[in-house]
Short mmCIF file of C-alpha atoms in Angstrom, two decimals:
data_model
loop_
_atom_site.label_atom_id
_atom_site.label_comp_id
_atom_site.label_asym_id
_atom_site.label_seq_id
_atom_site.Cartn_x
_atom_site.Cartn_y
_atom_site.Cartn_z
CA ASP A 1 97.83 25.90 93.33
CA PRO A 2 98.17 27.42 89.81
CA LYS A 3 101.95 27.40 90.24
CA VAL A 4 102.03 23.59 90.00
CA TRP A 5 99.40 23.12 87.28
CA ILE A 6 102.18 22.84 84.71
CA LYS A 7 103.24 19.53 86.27
CA ALA A 8 99.97 17.85 85.34
CA ASN A 9 99.30 20.03 82.28
CA PRO A 10 102.65 20.19 80.40
CA ASN A 11 101.08 22.02 77.43
CA LEU A 12 99.64 24.73 79.67
CA GLY A 13 99.38 28.02 77.82
CA ILE A 14 99.56 26.31 74.44
CA SER A 15 96.85 23.70 73.85
CA VAL A 16 95.57 24.01 77.44
CA ASN A 17 94.04 27.45 77.94
CA VAL A 18 95.00 29.01 81.29
CA GLU A 19 91.81 31.05 81.63
CA ASP A 20 89.70 27.98 80.89
CA LEU A 21 91.59 26.02 83.54
CA GLU A 22 91.09 28.81 86.06
CA ASN A 23 87.34 28.75 85.40
CA LYS A 24 87.25 24.96 85.86
CA CYS A 25 89.19 25.30 89.09
CA ARG A 26 86.74 27.84 90.49
CA LYS A 27 83.85 25.57 89.56
CA ALA A 28 85.54 22.57 91.19
CA LYS A 29 86.05 24.51 94.42
CA ALA A 30 82.36 25.42 94.50
CA SER A 31 80.80 22.18 93.26
CA THR A 32 81.31 18.71 94.73
CA GLN A 33 80.33 16.96 91.50
CA SER A 34 82.85 19.00 89.48
CA GLN A 35 85.81 18.21 91.70
CA GLY A 36 86.32 14.68 90.40
CA GLU A 37 86.73 15.70 86.76
CA PHE A 38 89.12 18.55 87.61
CA ARG A 39 91.25 16.50 89.99
CA THR A 40 91.59 13.51 87.66
CA LYS A 41 91.97 15.32 84.32
CA HIS A 42 93.89 18.41 85.41
CA CYS A 43 95.61 17.44 88.68
CA ASN A 44 96.51 13.85 87.77
CA GLN A 45 94.99 12.50 91.00
CA TRP A 46 93.35 9.18 91.71
CA ILE A 47 90.12 9.67 93.65
CA ALA A 48 87.30 7.49 94.93
CA SER A 49 84.58 6.74 92.37
CA GLU A 50 81.80 7.53 94.85
CA SER A 51 81.26 10.65 96.96
CA ALA A 52 78.58 12.98 98.27
CA TRP A 53 76.76 14.69 95.40
CA MET A 54 75.39 18.06 96.47
CA ASP A 55 77.00 20.89 98.42
CA MET A 56 74.17 21.40 100.91
CA THR A 57 75.25 24.94 101.78
CA GLN A 58 74.60 25.90 98.16
CA TRP A 59 71.38 23.89 98.10
CA ASN A 60 70.07 25.65 101.20
CA ALA A 61 71.01 29.02 99.71
CA CYS A 62 68.54 28.29 96.89
CA GLY A 63 65.66 28.01 99.37
CA ASP A 64 62.88 30.58 99.57
CA PRO A 65 60.16 29.79 102.16
CA SER A 66 57.80 32.27 100.49
CA LEU A 67 57.56 30.11 97.35
CA ARG A 68 54.26 28.29 96.86
CA ALA A 69 53.18 25.97 94.08
CA GLU A 70 50.01 28.05 93.89
CA ASN A 71 52.16 30.94 92.63
CA PHE A 72 52.60 28.89 89.43
CA ALA A 73 48.93 28.48 88.59
CA HIS A 74 48.28 27.77 84.89
CA GLU A 75 52.03 27.43 84.22
CA GLU A 76 53.61 24.40 82.54
CA CYS A 77 55.34 21.82 84.70
CA MET A 78 56.88 18.37 84.68
CA ILE A 79 56.00 16.02 87.52
CA GLY A 80 58.54 13.34 88.41
CA MET A 81 57.34 10.31 90.36
CA ASP A 82 59.48 7.77 92.21
CA ALA A 83 57.32 4.95 93.51
CA ALA A 84 57.62 2.94 96.69
CA PHE A 85 54.57 1.36 98.23
CA LYS A 86 55.98 -0.35 101.32
CA SER A 87 59.69 -0.05 102.05
CA ASP A 88 60.46 3.52 100.97
CA ILE A 89 58.79 6.88 100.46
CA PHE A 90 56.61 7.63 97.44
CA ALA A 91 57.80 10.96 96.04
CA LYS A 92 56.19 13.37 93.57
CA VAL A 93 58.15 16.47 92.54
CA LYS A 94 56.85 19.28 90.33
CA VAL A 95 59.35 21.36 88.34
CA PHE A 96 58.56 24.71 86.69
CA ARG A 97 60.69 26.93 84.48
CA ARG A 98 60.67 30.70 84.17
CA ASP A 99 63.25 31.85 81.65
CA ASP A 100 66.49 30.18 82.80
CA HIS A 101 65.33 29.63 86.39
CA TYR A 102 63.82 26.39 87.70
CA TYR A 103 61.49 25.84 90.67
CA ALA A 104 60.71 22.57 92.47
CA PHE A 105 58.01 21.46 94.93
CA GLY A 106 57.82 18.01 96.50
CA GLU A 107 55.01 15.90 97.94
CA TYR A 108 55.51 12.58 99.74
CA TRP A 109 53.65 9.55 101.10
CA VAL A 110 54.85 6.98 103.65
CA PRO A 111 53.15 3.99 105.39
CA LYS A 112 52.49 4.74 109.07
CA PRO A 113 54.31 1.58 110.28
CA LYS A 114 57.53 3.08 108.89
CA LEU A 115 57.14 6.03 111.27
CA GLU A 116 57.56 3.69 114.23
CA GLU A 117 61.12 2.85 113.25
CA LYS A 118 63.58 4.79 115.42
CA ALA A 119 65.89 5.58 112.52
CA LEU A 120 63.02 7.43 110.83
CA ALA A 121 61.85 9.49 113.79
CA HIS A 122 62.49 12.70 111.87
CA ILE A 123 60.00 11.54 109.21
CA SER A 124 57.40 11.10 111.92
CA GLY A 125 58.02 14.71 112.90
CA TRP A 126 57.60 15.87 109.31
CA ALA A 127 54.35 13.89 109.09
CA LEU A 128 53.03 15.71 112.16
CA GLN A 129 53.90 19.00 110.46
CA GLY A 130 51.99 17.96 107.35
CA LEU A 131 55.13 17.79 105.21
CA ILE A 132 54.60 14.08 104.50
CA HIS A 133 51.32 12.19 104.06
CA ALA A 134 51.18 9.29 106.54
CA VAL A 135 49.17 6.38 105.10
CA ASP A 136 47.27 4.24 107.61
CA ASP A 137 47.96 0.91 105.91
CA GLU A 138 51.29 -0.91 105.58
CA VAL A 139 51.12 -0.35 101.83
CA ILE A 140 50.57 3.03 100.19
CA ASP A 141 47.23 3.31 98.41
CA ILE A 142 47.61 4.72 94.90
CA GLY A 143 44.21 6.45 95.11
CA PRO A 144 45.34 9.62 96.97
CA ILE A 145 48.32 9.92 94.63
CA LYS A 146 46.00 9.87 91.62
CA GLU A 147 43.92 12.57 93.27
CA ALA A 148 47.03 14.67 93.91
CA LEU A 149 47.99 14.35 90.25
CA ARG A 150 44.50 15.35 89.15
CA HIS A 151 44.66 18.37 91.44
CA ASP A 152 47.99 19.32 89.86
CA ALA A 153 46.34 19.14 86.42
CA GLU A 154 43.59 21.50 87.60
CA LEU A 155 46.09 24.02 88.97
CA HIS A 156 48.86 23.79 86.38
CA VAL A 157 49.50 22.70 82.80
CA VAL A 158 51.04 19.27 83.35
CA LYS A 159 53.13 18.61 80.25
CA GLU A 160 54.53 15.21 81.21
CA VAL A 161 54.76 12.83 84.15
CA PRO A 162 58.11 11.01 84.01
CA PHE A 163 58.24 7.81 86.07
CA ASP A 164 60.24 4.67 86.71
CA PRO A 165 58.25 1.80 85.15
CA ALA A 166 59.41 -0.74 87.75
CA GLN A 167 56.30 -0.29 89.92
CA LEU A 168 54.08 2.15 88.05
CA THR A 169 53.20 0.51 84.72
CA GLN A 170 49.56 -0.13 85.67
CA PHE A 171 49.28 3.32 87.24
CA ALA A 172 50.71 4.88 84.06
CA THR A 173 48.23 3.01 81.86
CA GLU A 174 45.33 4.28 83.97
CA MET A 175 46.57 7.87 83.94
CA ILE A 176 47.12 7.76 80.17
CA GLY A 177 43.43 6.90 79.99
CA GLU A 178 42.73 10.16 81.83
CA GLY A 179 44.78 12.17 79.36
CA PHE A 180 48.14 12.44 81.14
CA GLU A 181 51.35 12.21 79.11
CA MET A 182 53.23 9.52 81.02
CA VAL A 183 56.91 9.22 80.10
CA GLU A 184 58.97 6.20 81.09
CA ILE A 185 62.45 6.88 82.45
CA ARG A 186 64.48 3.83 83.31
CA PRO A 187 67.14 4.27 86.02
CA THR A 188 70.22 4.18 83.79
CA VAL A 189 73.40 6.23 83.63
CA ASN A 190 72.43 7.60 80.22
CA ASN A 191 69.13 8.90 81.56
CA PHE A 192 70.41 10.36 84.83
CA SER A 193 73.93 11.68 84.24
CA GLU A 194 73.17 14.84 82.28
CA PRO A 195 70.22 16.09 84.39
CA MET A 196 72.22 15.42 87.57
CA LYS A 197 75.09 17.53 86.25
CA GLN A 198 72.70 20.23 85.07
CA LEU A 199 70.97 20.37 88.45
CA GLY A 200 74.33 20.79 90.17
CA ASP A 201 75.20 23.64 87.83
CA LEU A 202 71.81 25.32 88.33
CA VAL A 203 72.25 25.21 92.11
CA LEU A 204 75.79 26.56 91.79
CA ARG A 205 74.62 29.49 89.64
CA GLY A 206 71.62 30.24 91.85
CA ASN A 207 69.21 29.42 89.01
CA PHE A 208 67.44 26.68 90.94
CA HIS A 209 64.84 27.46 93.60
CA HIS A 210 62.87 25.51 96.19
CA ASN A 211 60.72 26.42 99.18
CA GLY A 212 63.12 25.17 101.83
CA ASP A 213 61.38 21.77 102.00
CA PRO A 214 63.36 19.84 104.67
CA VAL A 215 62.23 16.47 103.30
CA LEU A 216 63.67 17.15 99.87
CA ALA A 217 66.82 18.66 101.38
CA TRP A 218 67.34 15.49 103.46
CA MET A 219 66.96 13.29 100.39
CA ILE A 220 69.25 15.45 98.26
CA GLY A 221 71.86 15.33 101.01
CA ASN A 222 71.62 11.52 101.10
CA VAL A 223 72.55 11.09 97.44
CA ILE A 224 75.95 9.60 96.69
CA PHE A 225 77.03 9.76 93.10
CA HIS A 226 79.13 7.26 91.20
CA ARG A 227 81.43 8.55 88.44
CA ASP A 228 82.49 6.14 85.70
CA GLU A 229 85.52 6.24 83.41
CA LYS A 230 83.59 8.37 80.87
CA ASP A 231 82.80 11.00 83.52
CA ASN A 232 79.14 9.98 83.69
CA ILE A 233 77.52 10.23 87.11
CA TYR A 234 74.65 8.27 88.64
CA PRO A 235 72.70 8.72 91.93
CA LYS A 236 73.05 6.00 94.55
CA LYS A 237 71.94 5.32 98.10
CA ASP A 238 74.43 4.89 100.91
CA LYS A 239 74.75 1.08 100.95
CA HIS A 240 75.81 1.22 104.60
CA ASN A 241 72.67 3.08 105.73
CA GLN A 242 69.33 1.91 104.33
CA TRP A 243 67.49 4.71 106.14
CA LYS A 244 69.00 7.43 103.95
CA LYS A 245 66.19 7.77 101.43
CA ILE A 246 66.67 9.48 98.06
CA ASP A 247 63.22 9.09 96.47
CA GLY A 248 62.55 12.83 96.18
CA ALA A 249 65.95 13.42 94.58
CA ILE A 250 65.22 10.74 91.95
CA ALA A 251 61.80 12.26 91.19
CA LEU A 252 63.40 15.70 90.84
CA ILE A 253 66.11 14.44 88.49
CA MET A 254 63.51 12.72 86.30
CA ALA A 255 61.34 15.85 86.09
CA LEU A 256 64.35 18.00 85.26
CA ALA A 257 65.48 15.48 82.63
CA ARG A 258 62.21 15.96 80.77
CA MET A 259 62.27 19.72 81.28
CA LEU A 260 65.73 19.89 79.72
CA ALA A 261 65.11 17.33 76.95
CA PRO A 262 65.27 18.64 73.36
CA LYS A 263 61.80 19.30 72.04
CA GLU A 264 62.50 17.84 68.58
CA SER A 265 63.68 14.41 69.67
CA ASP A 266 63.60 12.16 72.69
CA LEU A 267 67.31 11.87 73.41
CA ILE A 268 67.11 11.28 77.16
CA THR A 269 64.10 9.06 77.71
CA GLN A 270 61.78 6.68 75.96
CA ALA A 271 58.07 7.47 75.80
CA PHE A 272 55.79 4.99 77.58
CA VAL A 273 53.63 3.04 75.10
CA GLU A 274 50.49 1.31 76.27
CA VAL A 275 50.60 -2.39 75.37
#
């Protein structure tokens, strides 16, 4: 209520601009990730440090089922990869930019034994629809993922492939040998906070687009973000529900981080160097 803002902002109208506060309030009403900053800094409220990240109504509004990756033939893209070979889902997300609009397409792999778990019945359904690749073995074979990346390089101009080095160092070395620009992104607050905030703003403004992929929507909806005392945010899984996977969301954030990184310097990530 603007009538009570003066209580938490005693210099309102002097050093605190009313119009600026009104704009921040509108953004906080529309964006889950913006609410924390507004409520703590401008409403003097204590809030929980963790909460749901994305407003899924806004996310779904950015969907366009007519979008196809093939529509972006010969265009530049970043491809984020979040690896899991046994316990989670291996996610690959391509991000394109046209002017100030961004477009994302996901591809996923999962071991077939995981589809037998009741909590992941919906993933089995997506596999039957061809939305997820079901791998026969208990461990995902990296071969088909390499082939998918090569296919991407034939169809698009793959600028960089950002990845978490925890499980993909050998893979990255091999793909560097094939000419791919592999970029290491470690899962730290410094690397993830800004692209997470930017993605939320893009969705809010309607400048982010996807093809209505239900797998990616599920993973985005599973993300909980932690906000620290410096207003940095970081994606987390729900520690009370191990079945809420976020691999596609992580791959998307990494790809967007590289897409938004300054061209002159590497402020967000550290380039992978073959040892």
